[in-house]
Amino acid sequence: MRPSPGAPRRARNRGTCRVRAGSRSPRGRRRAIQLEPADLRAVFAGERAHSARPWLGTNAIYRAAPVLTRLSVHESDTVDVEGLEFRESLEVVRIEGGVANNVVPDAC
C-alpha cells in the first residue's frame, strides 16, 4: 500500500495509508487495516512555580494523573479474526514535563 496522497507529509511515515471504501476480503467480509504506529499526543497545562513555593503554581503532571489512572485500568477487548486471537492495546509510553528539578512543571 502507498501513503495517501492527501495525507500531511509528516503523517506519511506514521502509518497513514489508503484503504478503498467498501473493501472486502476474498470471503466477502468487510475489512479494515490498522497500521502502526497509531498515536495520540496529549498536553496538560499548569502554571510554573518554584518548588519551594509550589502553591504559587499548578503542577501539570498532577493534572494529567487522573487521565493516566483511567488509562491504566482500561480492559482490552479480545477479537477473533479467522481463528486468530487479537487484543487491542492502549499504552502510555512516554511523559515529559518540567524545565528543571526545582520548578513545578507548567506543561507535560
PDB file of C-alpha atoms in Angstrom:
ATOM      1  CA  MET A   1       0.000   0.000   0.000  1.00  0.00           C
ATOM      2  CA  ARG A   2       1.117   3.517  -0.662  1.00  0.00           C
ATOM      3  CA  PRO A   3       0.651   6.544   1.574  1.00  0.00           C
ATOM      4  CA  SER A   4      -2.463   8.509   0.787  1.00  0.00           C
ATOM      5  CA  PRO A   5      -1.531  11.467  -1.455  1.00  0.00           C
ATOM      6  CA  GLY A   6      -3.754  13.729   0.638  1.00  0.00           C
ATOM      7  CA  ALA A   7      -2.069  12.811   3.923  1.00  0.00           C
ATOM      8  CA  PRO A   8       0.010  15.516   5.589  1.00  0.00           C
ATOM      9  CA  ARG A   9       3.693  14.991   4.842  1.00  0.00           C
ATOM     10  CA  ARG A  10       4.542  14.283   8.488  1.00  0.00           C
ATOM     11  CA  ALA A  11       1.813  11.607   8.600  1.00  0.00           C
ATOM     12  CA  ARG A  12       3.035   9.761   5.534  1.00  0.00           C
ATOM     13  CA  ASN A  13       5.672   7.894   7.502  1.00  0.00           C
ATOM     14  CA  ARG A  14       3.478   7.368  10.549  1.00  0.00           C
ATOM     15  CA  GLY A  15       1.096   4.641   9.442  1.00  0.00           C
ATOM     16  CA  THR A  16      -1.235   6.650   7.227  1.00  0.00           C
ATOM     17  CA  CYS A  17      -2.266   4.749   4.122  1.00  0.00           C
ATOM     18  CA  ARG A  18      -5.099   4.407   1.645  1.00  0.00           C
ATOM     19  CA  VAL A  19      -7.937   1.895   2.011  1.00  0.00           C
ATOM     20  CA  ARG A  20     -10.649   1.714  -0.634  1.00  0.00           C
ATOM     21  CA  ALA A  21     -14.177   2.335   0.596  1.00  0.00           C
ATOM     22  CA  GLY A  22     -16.257  -0.851   0.605  1.00  0.00           C
ATOM     23  CA  SER A  23     -13.150  -3.047   0.532  1.00  0.00           C
ATOM     24  CA  ARG A  24     -13.935  -6.732   1.188  1.00  0.00           C
ATOM     25  CA  SER A  25     -11.843  -9.826   1.810  1.00  0.00           C
ATOM     26  CA  PRO A  26     -11.848 -12.756  -0.659  1.00  0.00           C
ATOM     27  CA  ARG A  27     -14.534 -14.350   1.550  1.00  0.00           C
ATOM     28  CA  GLY A  28     -16.747 -11.293   1.191  1.00  0.00           C
ATOM     29  CA  ARG A  29     -16.151  -9.938   4.680  1.00  0.00           C
ATOM     30  CA  ARG A  30     -15.766  -6.237   5.310  1.00  0.00           C
ATOM     31  CA  ARG A  31     -12.257  -5.387   6.328  1.00  0.00           C
ATOM     32  CA  ALA A  32     -10.218  -2.629   7.844  1.00  0.00           C
ATOM     33  CA  ILE A  33      -6.500  -2.205   8.010  1.00  0.00           C
ATOM     34  CA  GLN A  34      -4.782  -0.667  11.005  1.00  0.00           C
ATOM     35  CA  LEU A  35      -1.131   0.113  10.509  1.00  0.00           C
ATOM     36  CA  GLU A  36       1.174   1.193  13.275  1.00  0.00           C
ATOM     37  CA  PRO A  37       2.014   3.498  14.791  1.00  0.00           C
ATOM     38  CA  ALA A  38      -1.327   4.837  15.881  1.00  0.00           C
ATOM     39  CA  ASP A  39      -0.574   7.501  18.412  1.00  0.00           C
ATOM     40  CA  LEU A  40      -2.051  10.325  20.396  1.00  0.00           C
ATOM     41  CA  ARG A  41      -0.279  13.234  21.984  1.00  0.00           C
ATOM     42  CA  ALA A  42      -1.987  14.966  24.892  1.00  0.00           C
ATOM     43  CA  VAL A  43      -0.757  18.170  26.503  1.00  0.00           C
ATOM     44  CA  PHE A  44      -1.755  19.135  30.036  1.00  0.00           C
ATOM     45  CA  ALA A  45      -1.294  22.734  31.138  1.00  0.00           C
ATOM     46  CA  GLY A  46      -0.353  24.062  34.546  1.00  0.00           C
ATOM     47  CA  GLU A  47       1.377  27.109  35.925  1.00  0.00           C
ATOM     48  CA  ARG A  48       5.110  27.253  36.585  1.00  0.00           C
ATOM     49  CA  ALA A  49       6.372  27.992  40.106  1.00  0.00           C
ATOM     50  CA  HIS A  50       9.478  27.352  42.180  1.00  0.00           C
ATOM     51  CA  SER A  51       9.277  24.021  44.021  1.00  0.00           C
ATOM     52  CA  ALA A  52       9.947  25.795  47.337  1.00  0.00           C
ATOM     53  CA  ARG A  53       6.641  27.659  46.807  1.00  0.00           C
ATOM     54  CA  PRO A  54       4.502  25.177  44.843  1.00  0.00           C
ATOM     55  CA  TRP A  55       1.235  26.792  45.976  1.00  0.00           C
ATOM     56  CA  LEU A  56       2.015  29.638  43.564  1.00  0.00           C
ATOM     57  CA  GLY A  57       1.667  27.284  40.593  1.00  0.00           C
ATOM     58  CA  THR A  58      -0.301  24.332  39.271  1.00  0.00           C
ATOM     59  CA  ASN A  59       1.539  21.087  38.580  1.00  0.00           C
ATOM     60  CA  ALA A  60       0.704  19.916  35.046  1.00  0.00           C
ATOM     61  CA  ILE A  61       1.819  16.353  35.818  1.00  0.00           C
ATOM     62  CA  TYR A  62      -0.686  16.149  38.676  1.00  0.00           C
ATOM     63  CA  ARG A  63      -3.370  17.409  36.282  1.00  0.00           C
ATOM     64  CA  ALA A  64      -2.516  14.505  33.959  1.00  0.00           C
ATOM     65  CA  ALA A  65      -2.676  11.921  36.773  1.00  0.00           C
ATOM     66  CA  PRO A  66      -6.463  11.230  36.667  1.00  0.00           C
ATOM     67  CA  VAL A  67      -6.280  10.556  32.926  1.00  0.00           C
ATOM     68  CA  LEU A  68      -3.273   8.266  33.381  1.00  0.00           C
ATOM     69  CA  THR A  69      -5.133   6.388  36.114  1.00  0.00           C
ATOM     70  CA  ARG A  70      -8.157   5.831  33.853  1.00  0.00           C
ATOM     71  CA  LEU A  71      -5.930   4.592  31.050  1.00  0.00           C
ATOM     72  CA  SER A  72      -4.121   2.202  33.403  1.00  0.00           C
ATOM     73  CA  VAL A  73      -7.342   0.353  34.285  1.00  0.00           C
ATOM     74  CA  HIS A  74      -8.592   0.074  30.686  1.00  0.00           C
ATOM     75  CA  GLU A  75      -9.558  -3.526  29.898  1.00  0.00           C
ATOM     76  CA  SER A  76      -8.607  -4.691  26.426  1.00  0.00           C
ATOM     77  CA  ASP A  77     -11.156  -6.398  24.209  1.00  0.00           C
ATOM     78  CA  THR A  78     -10.224  -9.701  22.594  1.00  0.00           C
ATOM     79  CA  VAL A  79     -11.258 -10.270  18.995  1.00  0.00           C
ATOM     80  CA  ASP A  80     -11.186 -13.493  16.983  1.00  0.00           C
ATOM     81  CA  VAL A  81     -10.270 -12.965  13.335  1.00  0.00           C
ATOM     82  CA  GLU A  82     -10.488 -16.163  11.311  1.00  0.00           C
ATOM     83  CA  GLY A  83      -9.261 -18.276  14.219  1.00  0.00           C
ATOM     84  CA  LEU A  84      -6.547 -15.878  15.349  1.00  0.00           C
ATOM     85  CA  GLU A  85      -6.944 -14.076  18.648  1.00  0.00           C
ATOM     86  CA  PHE A  86      -6.015 -10.411  18.833  1.00  0.00           C
ATOM     87  CA  ARG A  87      -6.183  -7.934  21.697  1.00  0.00           C
ATOM     88  CA  GLU A  88      -6.464  -4.227  21.426  1.00  0.00           C
ATOM     89  CA  SER A  89      -3.728  -2.395  23.250  1.00  0.00           C
ATOM     90  CA  LEU A  90      -3.599   1.006  24.864  1.00  0.00           C
ATOM     91  CA  GLU A  91      -0.321   2.016  26.477  1.00  0.00           C
ATOM     92  CA  VAL A  92       1.144   5.244  27.783  1.00  0.00           C
ATOM     93  CA  VAL A  93       4.754   5.022  26.704  1.00  0.00           C
ATOM     94  CA  ARG A  94       6.209   8.436  27.392  1.00  0.00           C
ATOM     95  CA  ILE A  95       5.610  11.523  29.505  1.00  0.00           C
ATOM     96  CA  GLU A  96       7.684  14.696  29.596  1.00  0.00           C
ATOM     97  CA  GLY A  97       7.314  17.681  31.849  1.00  0.00           C
ATOM     98  CA  GLY A  98       9.153  20.470  33.551  1.00  0.00           C
ATOM     99  CA  VAL A  99      12.198  22.539  32.788  1.00  0.00           C
ATOM    100  CA  ALA A 100      14.252  21.874  35.938  1.00  0.00           C
ATOM    101  CA  ASN A 101      14.187  19.748  39.090  1.00  0.00           C
ATOM    102  CA  ASN A 102      13.231  22.722  41.246  1.00  0.00           C
ATOM    103  CA  VAL A 103      10.369  24.058  39.116  1.00  0.00           C
ATOM    104  CA  VAL A 104       6.712  22.995  39.231  1.00  0.00           C
ATOM    105  CA  PRO A 105       6.014  21.942  35.615  1.00  0.00           C
ATOM    106  CA  ASP A 106       3.677  24.157  33.623  1.00  0.00           C
ATOM    107  CA  ALA A 107       3.164  21.570  30.884  1.00  0.00           C
ATOM    108  CA  CYS A 108       3.500  17.869  30.269  1.00  0.00           C
TER     109      CYS A 108
END
